[in-house]
Coordinates of N, CA, C and O in Angstrom, one line a residue:
X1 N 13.4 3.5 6.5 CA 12.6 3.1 5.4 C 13.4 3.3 4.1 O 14.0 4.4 4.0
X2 N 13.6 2.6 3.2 CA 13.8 2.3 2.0 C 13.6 3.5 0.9 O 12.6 3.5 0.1
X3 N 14.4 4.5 0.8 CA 13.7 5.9 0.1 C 13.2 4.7 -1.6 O 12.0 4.5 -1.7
X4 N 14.1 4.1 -2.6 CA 13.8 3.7 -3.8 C 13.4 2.0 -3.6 O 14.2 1.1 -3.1
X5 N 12.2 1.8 -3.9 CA 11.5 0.6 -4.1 C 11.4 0.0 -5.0 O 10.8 0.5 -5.9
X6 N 12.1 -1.4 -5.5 CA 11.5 -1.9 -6.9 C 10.8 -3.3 -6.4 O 10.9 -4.0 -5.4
X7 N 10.0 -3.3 -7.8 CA 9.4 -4.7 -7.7 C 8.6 -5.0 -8.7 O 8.6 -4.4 -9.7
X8 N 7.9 -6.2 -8.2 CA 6.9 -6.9 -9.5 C 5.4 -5.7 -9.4 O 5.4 -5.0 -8.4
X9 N 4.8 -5.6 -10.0 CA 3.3 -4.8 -10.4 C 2.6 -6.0 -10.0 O 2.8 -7.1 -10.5
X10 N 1.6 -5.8 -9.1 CA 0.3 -6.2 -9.2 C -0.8 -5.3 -9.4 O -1.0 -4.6 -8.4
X11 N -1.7 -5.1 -10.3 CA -2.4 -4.5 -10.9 C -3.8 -4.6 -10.5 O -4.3 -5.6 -10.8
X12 N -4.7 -3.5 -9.7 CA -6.0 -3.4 -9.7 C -6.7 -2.4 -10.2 O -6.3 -1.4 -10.8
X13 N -7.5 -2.6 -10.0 CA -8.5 -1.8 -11.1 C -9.4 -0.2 -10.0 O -9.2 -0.1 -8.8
X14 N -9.9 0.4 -10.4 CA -10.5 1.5 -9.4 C -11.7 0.9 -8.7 O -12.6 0.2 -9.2
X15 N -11.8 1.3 -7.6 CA -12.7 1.0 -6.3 C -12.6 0.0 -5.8 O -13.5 -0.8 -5.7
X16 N -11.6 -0.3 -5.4 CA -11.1 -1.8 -4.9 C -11.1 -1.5 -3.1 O -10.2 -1.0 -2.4
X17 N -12.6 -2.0 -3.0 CA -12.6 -1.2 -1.7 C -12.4 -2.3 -0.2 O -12.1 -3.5 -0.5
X18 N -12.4 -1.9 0.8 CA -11.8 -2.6 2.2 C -12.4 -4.3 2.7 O -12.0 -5.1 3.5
X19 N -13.3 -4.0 1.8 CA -14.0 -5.7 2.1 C -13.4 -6.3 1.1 O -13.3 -7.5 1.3
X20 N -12.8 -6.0 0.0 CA -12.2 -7.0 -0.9 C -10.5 -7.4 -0.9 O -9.8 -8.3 -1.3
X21 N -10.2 -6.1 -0.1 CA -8.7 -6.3 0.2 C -8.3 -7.4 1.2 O -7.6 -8.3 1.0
X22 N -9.3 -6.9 2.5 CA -9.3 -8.0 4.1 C -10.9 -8.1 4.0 O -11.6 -7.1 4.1
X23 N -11.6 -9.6 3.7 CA -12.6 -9.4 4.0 C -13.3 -9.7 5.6 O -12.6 -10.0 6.6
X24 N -14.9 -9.5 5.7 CA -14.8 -8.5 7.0 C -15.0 -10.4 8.1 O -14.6 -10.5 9.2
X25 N -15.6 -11.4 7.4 CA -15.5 -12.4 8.3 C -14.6 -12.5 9.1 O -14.8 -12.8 10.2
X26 N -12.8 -12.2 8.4 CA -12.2 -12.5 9.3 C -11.6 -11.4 10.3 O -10.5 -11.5 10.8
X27 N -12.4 -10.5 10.4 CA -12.5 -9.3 11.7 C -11.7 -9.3 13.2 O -11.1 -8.5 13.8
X28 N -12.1 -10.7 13.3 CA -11.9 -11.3 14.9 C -10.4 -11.6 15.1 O -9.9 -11.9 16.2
X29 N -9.8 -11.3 13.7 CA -7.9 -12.1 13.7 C -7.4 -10.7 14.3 O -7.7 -9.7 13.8
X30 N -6.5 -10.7 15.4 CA -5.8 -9.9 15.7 C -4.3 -9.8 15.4 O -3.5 -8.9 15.2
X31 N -4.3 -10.8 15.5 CA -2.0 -10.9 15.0 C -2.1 -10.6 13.5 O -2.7 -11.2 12.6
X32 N -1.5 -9.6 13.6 CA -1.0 -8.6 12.0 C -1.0 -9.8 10.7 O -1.7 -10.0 9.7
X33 N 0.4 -10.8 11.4 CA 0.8 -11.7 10.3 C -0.1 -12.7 9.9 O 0.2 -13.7 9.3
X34 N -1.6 -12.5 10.4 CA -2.3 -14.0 10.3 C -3.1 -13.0 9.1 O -3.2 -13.5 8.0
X35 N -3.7 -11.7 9.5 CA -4.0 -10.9 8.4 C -4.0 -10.8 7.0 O -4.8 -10.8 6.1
X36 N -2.6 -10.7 7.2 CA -1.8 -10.9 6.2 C -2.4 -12.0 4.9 O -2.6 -11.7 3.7
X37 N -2.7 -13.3 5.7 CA -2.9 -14.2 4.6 C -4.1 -14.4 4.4 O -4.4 -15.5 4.0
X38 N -5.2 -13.2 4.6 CA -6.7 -13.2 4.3 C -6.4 -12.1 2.8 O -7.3 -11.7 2.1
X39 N -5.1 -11.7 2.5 CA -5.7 -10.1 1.7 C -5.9 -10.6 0.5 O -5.1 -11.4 0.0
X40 N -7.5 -10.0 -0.2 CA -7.4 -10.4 -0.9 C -8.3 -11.7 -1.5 O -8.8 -11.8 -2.6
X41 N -8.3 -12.5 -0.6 CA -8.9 -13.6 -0.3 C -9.7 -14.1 -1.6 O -9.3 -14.8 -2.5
X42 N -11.2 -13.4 -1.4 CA -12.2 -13.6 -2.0 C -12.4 -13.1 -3.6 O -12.8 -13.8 -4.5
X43 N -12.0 -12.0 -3.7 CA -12.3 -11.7 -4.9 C -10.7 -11.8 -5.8 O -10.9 -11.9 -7.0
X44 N -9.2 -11.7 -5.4 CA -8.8 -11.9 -6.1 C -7.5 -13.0 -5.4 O -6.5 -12.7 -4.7
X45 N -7.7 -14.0 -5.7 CA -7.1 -15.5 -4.8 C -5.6 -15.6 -5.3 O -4.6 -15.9 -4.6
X46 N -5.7 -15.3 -7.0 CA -4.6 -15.4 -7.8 C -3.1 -14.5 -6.6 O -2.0 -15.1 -6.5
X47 N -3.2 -13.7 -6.2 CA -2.8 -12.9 -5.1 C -2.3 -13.1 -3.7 O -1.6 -12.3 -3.1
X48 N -2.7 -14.3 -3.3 CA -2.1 -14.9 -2.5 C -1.6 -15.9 -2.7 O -0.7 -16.3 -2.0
X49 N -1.9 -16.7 -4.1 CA -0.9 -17.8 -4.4 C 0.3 -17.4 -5.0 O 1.4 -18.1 -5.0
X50 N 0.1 -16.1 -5.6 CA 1.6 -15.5 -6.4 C 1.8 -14.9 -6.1 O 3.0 -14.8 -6.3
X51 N 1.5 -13.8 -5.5 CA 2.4 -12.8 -4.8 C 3.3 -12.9 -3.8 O 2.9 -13.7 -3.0
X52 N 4.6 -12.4 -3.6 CA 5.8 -12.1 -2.8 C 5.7 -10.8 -2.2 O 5.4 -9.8 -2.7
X53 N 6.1 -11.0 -1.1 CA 6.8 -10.1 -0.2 C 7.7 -9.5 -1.0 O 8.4 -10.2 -1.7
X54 N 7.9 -8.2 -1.3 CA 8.8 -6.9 -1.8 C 7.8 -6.4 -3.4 O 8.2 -5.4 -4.0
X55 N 6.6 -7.1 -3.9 CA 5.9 -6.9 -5.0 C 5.0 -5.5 -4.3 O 4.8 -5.2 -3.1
X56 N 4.6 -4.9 -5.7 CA 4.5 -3.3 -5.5 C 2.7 -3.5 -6.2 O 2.4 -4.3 -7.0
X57 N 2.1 -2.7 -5.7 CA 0.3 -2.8 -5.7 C 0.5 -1.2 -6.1 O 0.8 -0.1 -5.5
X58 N 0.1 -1.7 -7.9 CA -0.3 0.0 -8.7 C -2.1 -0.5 -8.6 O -2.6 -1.6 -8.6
X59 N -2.7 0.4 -8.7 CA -4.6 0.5 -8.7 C -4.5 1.3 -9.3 O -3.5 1.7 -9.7
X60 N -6.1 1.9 -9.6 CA -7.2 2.9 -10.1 C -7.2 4.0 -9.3 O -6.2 4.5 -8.8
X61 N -8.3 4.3 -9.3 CA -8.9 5.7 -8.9 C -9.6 4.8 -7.5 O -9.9 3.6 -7.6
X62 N -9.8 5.6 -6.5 CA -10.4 5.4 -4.8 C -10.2 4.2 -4.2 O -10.9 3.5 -3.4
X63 N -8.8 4.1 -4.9 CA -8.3 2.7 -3.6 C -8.4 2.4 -2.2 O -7.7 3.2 -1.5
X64 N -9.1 1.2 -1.4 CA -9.1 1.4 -0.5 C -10.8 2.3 0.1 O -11.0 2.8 1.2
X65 N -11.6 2.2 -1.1 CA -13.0 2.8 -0.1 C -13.8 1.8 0.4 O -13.6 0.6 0.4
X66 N -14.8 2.5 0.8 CA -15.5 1.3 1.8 C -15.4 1.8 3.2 O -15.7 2.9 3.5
X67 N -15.1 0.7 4.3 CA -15.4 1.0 5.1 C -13.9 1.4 5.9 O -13.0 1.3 5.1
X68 N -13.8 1.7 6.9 CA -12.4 2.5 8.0 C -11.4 1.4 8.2 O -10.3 1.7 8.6
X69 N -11.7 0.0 7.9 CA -11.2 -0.9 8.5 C -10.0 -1.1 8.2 O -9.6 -1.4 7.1
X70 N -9.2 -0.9 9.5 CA -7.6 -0.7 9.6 C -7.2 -2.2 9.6 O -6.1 -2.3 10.0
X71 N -7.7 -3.3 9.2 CA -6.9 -4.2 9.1 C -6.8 -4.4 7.0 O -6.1 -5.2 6.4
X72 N -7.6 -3.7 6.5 CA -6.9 -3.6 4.8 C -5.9 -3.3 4.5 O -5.4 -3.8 3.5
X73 N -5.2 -2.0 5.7 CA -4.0 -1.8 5.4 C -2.9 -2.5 6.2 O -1.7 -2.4 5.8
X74 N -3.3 -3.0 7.2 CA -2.6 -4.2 8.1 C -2.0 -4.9 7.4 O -0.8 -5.0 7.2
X75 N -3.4 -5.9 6.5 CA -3.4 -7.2 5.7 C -1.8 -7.0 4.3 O -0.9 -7.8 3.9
X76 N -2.1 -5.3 4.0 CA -1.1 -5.5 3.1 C 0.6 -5.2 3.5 O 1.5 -5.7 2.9
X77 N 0.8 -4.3 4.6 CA 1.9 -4.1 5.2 C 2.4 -5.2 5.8 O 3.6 -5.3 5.9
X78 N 1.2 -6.5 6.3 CA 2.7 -7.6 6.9 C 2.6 -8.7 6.2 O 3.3 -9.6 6.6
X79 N 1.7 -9.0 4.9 CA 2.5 -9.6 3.4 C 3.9 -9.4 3.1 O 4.6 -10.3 2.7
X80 N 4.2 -7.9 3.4 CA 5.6 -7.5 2.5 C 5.2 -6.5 1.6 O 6.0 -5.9 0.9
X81 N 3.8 -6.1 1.3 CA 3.9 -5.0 0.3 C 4.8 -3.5 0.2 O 4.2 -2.5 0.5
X82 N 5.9 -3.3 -0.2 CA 6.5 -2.0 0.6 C 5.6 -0.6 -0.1 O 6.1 0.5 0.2
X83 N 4.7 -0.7 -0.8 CA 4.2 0.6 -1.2 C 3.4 0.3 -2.1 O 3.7 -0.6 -2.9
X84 N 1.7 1.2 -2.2 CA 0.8 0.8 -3.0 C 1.2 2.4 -3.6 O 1.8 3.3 -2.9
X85 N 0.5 2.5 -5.1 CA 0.9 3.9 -6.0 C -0.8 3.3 -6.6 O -1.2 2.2 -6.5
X86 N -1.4 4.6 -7.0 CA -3.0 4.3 -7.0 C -3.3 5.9 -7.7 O -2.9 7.0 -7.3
X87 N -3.9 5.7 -8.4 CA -4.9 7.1 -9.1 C -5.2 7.9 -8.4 O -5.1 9.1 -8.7
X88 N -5.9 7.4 -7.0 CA -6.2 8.0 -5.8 C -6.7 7.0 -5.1 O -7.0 5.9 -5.6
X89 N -6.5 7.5 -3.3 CA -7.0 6.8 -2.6 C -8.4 7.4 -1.6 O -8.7 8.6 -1.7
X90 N -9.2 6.6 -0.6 CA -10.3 6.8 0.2 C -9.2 7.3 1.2 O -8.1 6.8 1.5
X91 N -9.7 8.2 1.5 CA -8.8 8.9 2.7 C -8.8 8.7 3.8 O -7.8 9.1 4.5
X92 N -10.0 7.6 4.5 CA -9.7 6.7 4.8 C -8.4 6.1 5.4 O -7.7 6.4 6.4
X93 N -8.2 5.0 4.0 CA -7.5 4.1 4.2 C -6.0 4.6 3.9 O -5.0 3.9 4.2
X94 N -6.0 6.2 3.2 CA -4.6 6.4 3.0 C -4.1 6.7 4.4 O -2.9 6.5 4.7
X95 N -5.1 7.3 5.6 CA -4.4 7.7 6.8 C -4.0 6.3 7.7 O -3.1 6.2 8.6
X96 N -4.9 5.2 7.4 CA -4.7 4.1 8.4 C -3.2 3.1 7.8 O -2.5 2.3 8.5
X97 N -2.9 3.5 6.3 CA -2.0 3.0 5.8 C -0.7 3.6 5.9 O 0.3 2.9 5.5
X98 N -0.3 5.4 6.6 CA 0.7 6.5 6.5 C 0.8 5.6 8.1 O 1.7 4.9 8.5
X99 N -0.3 5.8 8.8 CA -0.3 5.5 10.2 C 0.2 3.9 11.0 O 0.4 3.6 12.1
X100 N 0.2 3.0 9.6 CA 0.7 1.7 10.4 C 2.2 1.6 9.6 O 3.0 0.7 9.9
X101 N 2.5 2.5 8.7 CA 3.7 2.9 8.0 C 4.0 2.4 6.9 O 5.2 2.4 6.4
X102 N 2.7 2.0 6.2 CA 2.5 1.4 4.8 C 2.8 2.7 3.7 O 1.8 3.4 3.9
X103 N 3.6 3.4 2.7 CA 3.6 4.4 2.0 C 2.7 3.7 0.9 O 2.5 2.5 0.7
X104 N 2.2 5.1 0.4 CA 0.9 5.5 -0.4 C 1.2 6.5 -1.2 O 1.6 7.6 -0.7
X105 N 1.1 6.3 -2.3 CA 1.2 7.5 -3.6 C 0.1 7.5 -4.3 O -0.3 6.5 -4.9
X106 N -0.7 8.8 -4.2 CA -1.3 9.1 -5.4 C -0.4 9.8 -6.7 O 0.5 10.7 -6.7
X107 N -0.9 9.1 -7.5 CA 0.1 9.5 -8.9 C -0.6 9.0 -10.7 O -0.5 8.0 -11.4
X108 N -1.3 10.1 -10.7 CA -1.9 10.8 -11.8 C -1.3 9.5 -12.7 O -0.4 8.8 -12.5
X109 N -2.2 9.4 -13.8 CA -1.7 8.5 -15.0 C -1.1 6.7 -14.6 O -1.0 5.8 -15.4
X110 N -0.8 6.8 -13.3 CA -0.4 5.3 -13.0 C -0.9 4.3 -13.5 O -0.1 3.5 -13.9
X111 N -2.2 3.9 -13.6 CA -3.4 3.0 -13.9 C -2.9 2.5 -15.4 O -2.7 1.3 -15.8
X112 N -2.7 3.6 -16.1 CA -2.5 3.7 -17.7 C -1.1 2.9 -18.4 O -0.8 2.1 -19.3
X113 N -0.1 3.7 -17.1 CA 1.1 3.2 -17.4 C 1.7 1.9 -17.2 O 2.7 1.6 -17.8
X114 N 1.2 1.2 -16.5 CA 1.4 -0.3 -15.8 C 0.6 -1.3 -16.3 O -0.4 -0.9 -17.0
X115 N 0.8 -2.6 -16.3 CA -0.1 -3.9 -16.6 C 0.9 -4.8 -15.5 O 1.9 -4.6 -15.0
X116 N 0.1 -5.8 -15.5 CA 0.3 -6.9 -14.5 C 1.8 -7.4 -15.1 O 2.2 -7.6 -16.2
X117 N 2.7 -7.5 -13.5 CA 3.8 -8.2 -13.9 C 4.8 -7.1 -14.7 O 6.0 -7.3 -15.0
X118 N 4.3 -6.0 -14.8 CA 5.7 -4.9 -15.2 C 6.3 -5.2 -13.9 O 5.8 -5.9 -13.0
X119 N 7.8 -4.3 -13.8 CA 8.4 -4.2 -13.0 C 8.3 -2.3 -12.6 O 7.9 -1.5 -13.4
X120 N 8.8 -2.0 -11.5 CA 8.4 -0.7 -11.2 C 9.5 -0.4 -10.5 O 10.3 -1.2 -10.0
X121 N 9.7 1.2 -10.2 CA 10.6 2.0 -9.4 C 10.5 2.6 -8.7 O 11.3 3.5 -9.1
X122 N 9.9 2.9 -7.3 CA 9.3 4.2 -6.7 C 10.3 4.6 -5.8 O 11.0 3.9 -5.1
X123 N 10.3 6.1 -5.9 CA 11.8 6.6 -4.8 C 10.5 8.0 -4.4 O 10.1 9.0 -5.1
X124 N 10.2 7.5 -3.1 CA 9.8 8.1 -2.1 C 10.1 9.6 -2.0 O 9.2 10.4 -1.7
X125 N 11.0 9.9 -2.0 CA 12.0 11.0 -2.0 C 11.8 12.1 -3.1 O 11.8 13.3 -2.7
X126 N 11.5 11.8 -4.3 CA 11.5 12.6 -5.3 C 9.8 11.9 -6.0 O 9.2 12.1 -7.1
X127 N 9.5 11.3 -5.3 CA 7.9 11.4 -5.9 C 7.6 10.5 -7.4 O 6.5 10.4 -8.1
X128 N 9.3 9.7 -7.7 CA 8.9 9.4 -9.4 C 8.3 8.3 -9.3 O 7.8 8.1 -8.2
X129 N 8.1 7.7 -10.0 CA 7.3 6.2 -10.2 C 7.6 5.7 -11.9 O 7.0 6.1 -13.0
X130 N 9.0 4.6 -11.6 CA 9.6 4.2 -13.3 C 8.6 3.4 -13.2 O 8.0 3.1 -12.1
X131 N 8.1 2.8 -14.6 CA 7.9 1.5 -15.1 C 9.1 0.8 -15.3 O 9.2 0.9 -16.6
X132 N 10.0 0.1 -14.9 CA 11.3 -0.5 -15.4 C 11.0 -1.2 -17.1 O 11.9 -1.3 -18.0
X133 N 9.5 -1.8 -17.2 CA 9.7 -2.8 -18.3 C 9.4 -1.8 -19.8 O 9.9 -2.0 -20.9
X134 N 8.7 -1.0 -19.5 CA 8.3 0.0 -20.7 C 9.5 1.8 -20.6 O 9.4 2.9 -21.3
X135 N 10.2 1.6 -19.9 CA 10.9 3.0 -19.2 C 9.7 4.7 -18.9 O 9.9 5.8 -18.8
X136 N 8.6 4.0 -19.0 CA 7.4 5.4 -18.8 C 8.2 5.8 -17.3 O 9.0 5.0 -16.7
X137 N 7.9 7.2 -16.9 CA 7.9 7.8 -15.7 C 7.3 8.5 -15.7 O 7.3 9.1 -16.8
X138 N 6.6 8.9 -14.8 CA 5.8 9.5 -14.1 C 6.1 10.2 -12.4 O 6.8 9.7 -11.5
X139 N 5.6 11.3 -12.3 CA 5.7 11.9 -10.8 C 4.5 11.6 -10.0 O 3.4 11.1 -10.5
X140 N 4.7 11.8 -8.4 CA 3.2 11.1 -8.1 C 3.3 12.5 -7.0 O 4.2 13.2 -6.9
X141 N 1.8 12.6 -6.4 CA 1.9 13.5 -5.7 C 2.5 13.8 -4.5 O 2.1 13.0 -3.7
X142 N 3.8 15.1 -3.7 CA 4.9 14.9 -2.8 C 4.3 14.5 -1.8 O 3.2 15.1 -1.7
X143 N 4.6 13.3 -0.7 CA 4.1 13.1 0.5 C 4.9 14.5 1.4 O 5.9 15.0 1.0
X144 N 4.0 14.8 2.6 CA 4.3 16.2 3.1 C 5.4 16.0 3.8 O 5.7 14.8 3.5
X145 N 6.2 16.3 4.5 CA 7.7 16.0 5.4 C 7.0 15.4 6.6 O 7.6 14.6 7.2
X146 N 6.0 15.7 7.0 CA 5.3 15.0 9.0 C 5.3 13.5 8.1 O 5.9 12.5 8.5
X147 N 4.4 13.6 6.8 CA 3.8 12.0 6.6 C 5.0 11.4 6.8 O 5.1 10.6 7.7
X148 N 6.2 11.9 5.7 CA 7.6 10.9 5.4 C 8.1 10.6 6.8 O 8.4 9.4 7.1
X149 N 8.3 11.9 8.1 CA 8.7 11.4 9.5 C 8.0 10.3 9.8 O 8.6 9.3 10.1
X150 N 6.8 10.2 9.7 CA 5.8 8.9 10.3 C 6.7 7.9 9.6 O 7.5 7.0 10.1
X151 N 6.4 8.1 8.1 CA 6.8 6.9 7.3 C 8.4 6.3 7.7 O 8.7 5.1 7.7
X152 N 9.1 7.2 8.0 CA 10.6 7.5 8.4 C 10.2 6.1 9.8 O 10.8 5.0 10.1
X153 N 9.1 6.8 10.3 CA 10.0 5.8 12.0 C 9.1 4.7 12.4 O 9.2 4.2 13.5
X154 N 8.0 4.2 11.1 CA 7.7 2.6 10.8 C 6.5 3.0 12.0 O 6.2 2.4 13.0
X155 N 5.7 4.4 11.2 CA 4.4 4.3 11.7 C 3.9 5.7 13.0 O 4.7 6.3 13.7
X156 N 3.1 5.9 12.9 CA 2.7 6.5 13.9 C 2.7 7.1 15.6 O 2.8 8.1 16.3
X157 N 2.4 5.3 15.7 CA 3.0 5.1 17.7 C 4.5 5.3 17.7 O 5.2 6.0 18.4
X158 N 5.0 4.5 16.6 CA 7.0 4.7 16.7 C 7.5 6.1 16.9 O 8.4 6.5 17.6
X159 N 6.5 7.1 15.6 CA 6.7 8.3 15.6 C 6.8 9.2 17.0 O 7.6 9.9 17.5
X160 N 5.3 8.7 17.3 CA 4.9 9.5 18.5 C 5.6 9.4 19.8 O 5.7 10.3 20.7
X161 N 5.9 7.9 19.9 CA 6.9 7.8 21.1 C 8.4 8.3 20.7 O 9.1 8.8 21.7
X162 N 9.0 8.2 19.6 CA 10.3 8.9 19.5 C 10.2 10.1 19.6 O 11.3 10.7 19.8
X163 N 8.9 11.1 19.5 CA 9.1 12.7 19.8 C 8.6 12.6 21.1 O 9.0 13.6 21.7
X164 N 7.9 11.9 21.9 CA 8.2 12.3 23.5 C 9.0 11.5 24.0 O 8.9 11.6 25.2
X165 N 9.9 10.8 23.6 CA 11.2 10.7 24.0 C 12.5 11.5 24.0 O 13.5 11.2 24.6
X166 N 12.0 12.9 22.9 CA 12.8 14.2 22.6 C 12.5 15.3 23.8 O 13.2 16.2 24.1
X167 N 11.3 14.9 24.3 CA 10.6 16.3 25.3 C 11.1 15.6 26.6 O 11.3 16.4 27.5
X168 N 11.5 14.2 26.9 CA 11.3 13.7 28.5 C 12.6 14.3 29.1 O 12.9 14.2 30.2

């Protein structure tokens, strides 16, 4: 994984919860990449006509509440999003998003610092988060060293099978 991320800002607001990311009609889609082109859908459309693969998702405060549904964080991991940075997230969705290998920052002041279409800097590693267009920085809170290994080996199952691949 990619320790420093840049990209375009797309901008949401606080409580942007799991029915508005992937809504629940399309429940029944199982292939990741078909996911993908529901996120978002309904309430903000602009988002799927303009967004790119490698663009960076700053939010509010409890991103991601609502309900458990592991395909919100599906829908944004096989878009191309490489990392959402958010005020805070539904804890939830931050474990189903560490666990499909989606990185997640909580990071204080984010919301404030960003507008639609800045450009941004996140390095994983040291926790910063540039605004490239305004030069603001900010620190966001350290992900723990297990999360970054998960994050490290593109998820959970990858993780889990490369450490009993260490014991066999």
């Amino acid at each position: 994984m990619d320790t420093v991320i840049r990209g375009r800002v797309w901008k949401f607001p606080d409580d942007v919860n799991t029915d508005v990311i992937y809504p629940g009609r399309y429940m029944s889609i199982l292939d990741p990449a078909e996911t993908a082109k529901h996120a978002f859908e309904t309430v903000y459309p602009r988002f799927l006509k303009e967004a790119r693969a490698g663009d960076i998702i700053v939010a509010g405060k409890y991103f991601g509440c609502g309900s458990s549904r592991e395909q919100a964080a599906t829908a944004l991991r096989f878009f191309g999003i490489p990392v959402i940075v958010a005020e805070s997230f539904a804890r939830i969705y931050f474990r189903n998003a560490i666990n499909l290998g989606l990185p997640v920052l909580s990071c204080p002041g984010v919301s404030a610092a960003f507008e639609q279409d800045h450009e941004a800097e996140v390095n994983l590693a040291t926790g910063t988060v540039k605004n490239l267009t305004t030069g603001a920085e900010l620190k966001s809170l350290p992900l723990p060293p297990l999360i970054r290994e998960i994050l490290d080996a593109g998820g959970l199952i990858p993780h889990l099978k490369g450490r009993l691949a260490q014991t066999a």
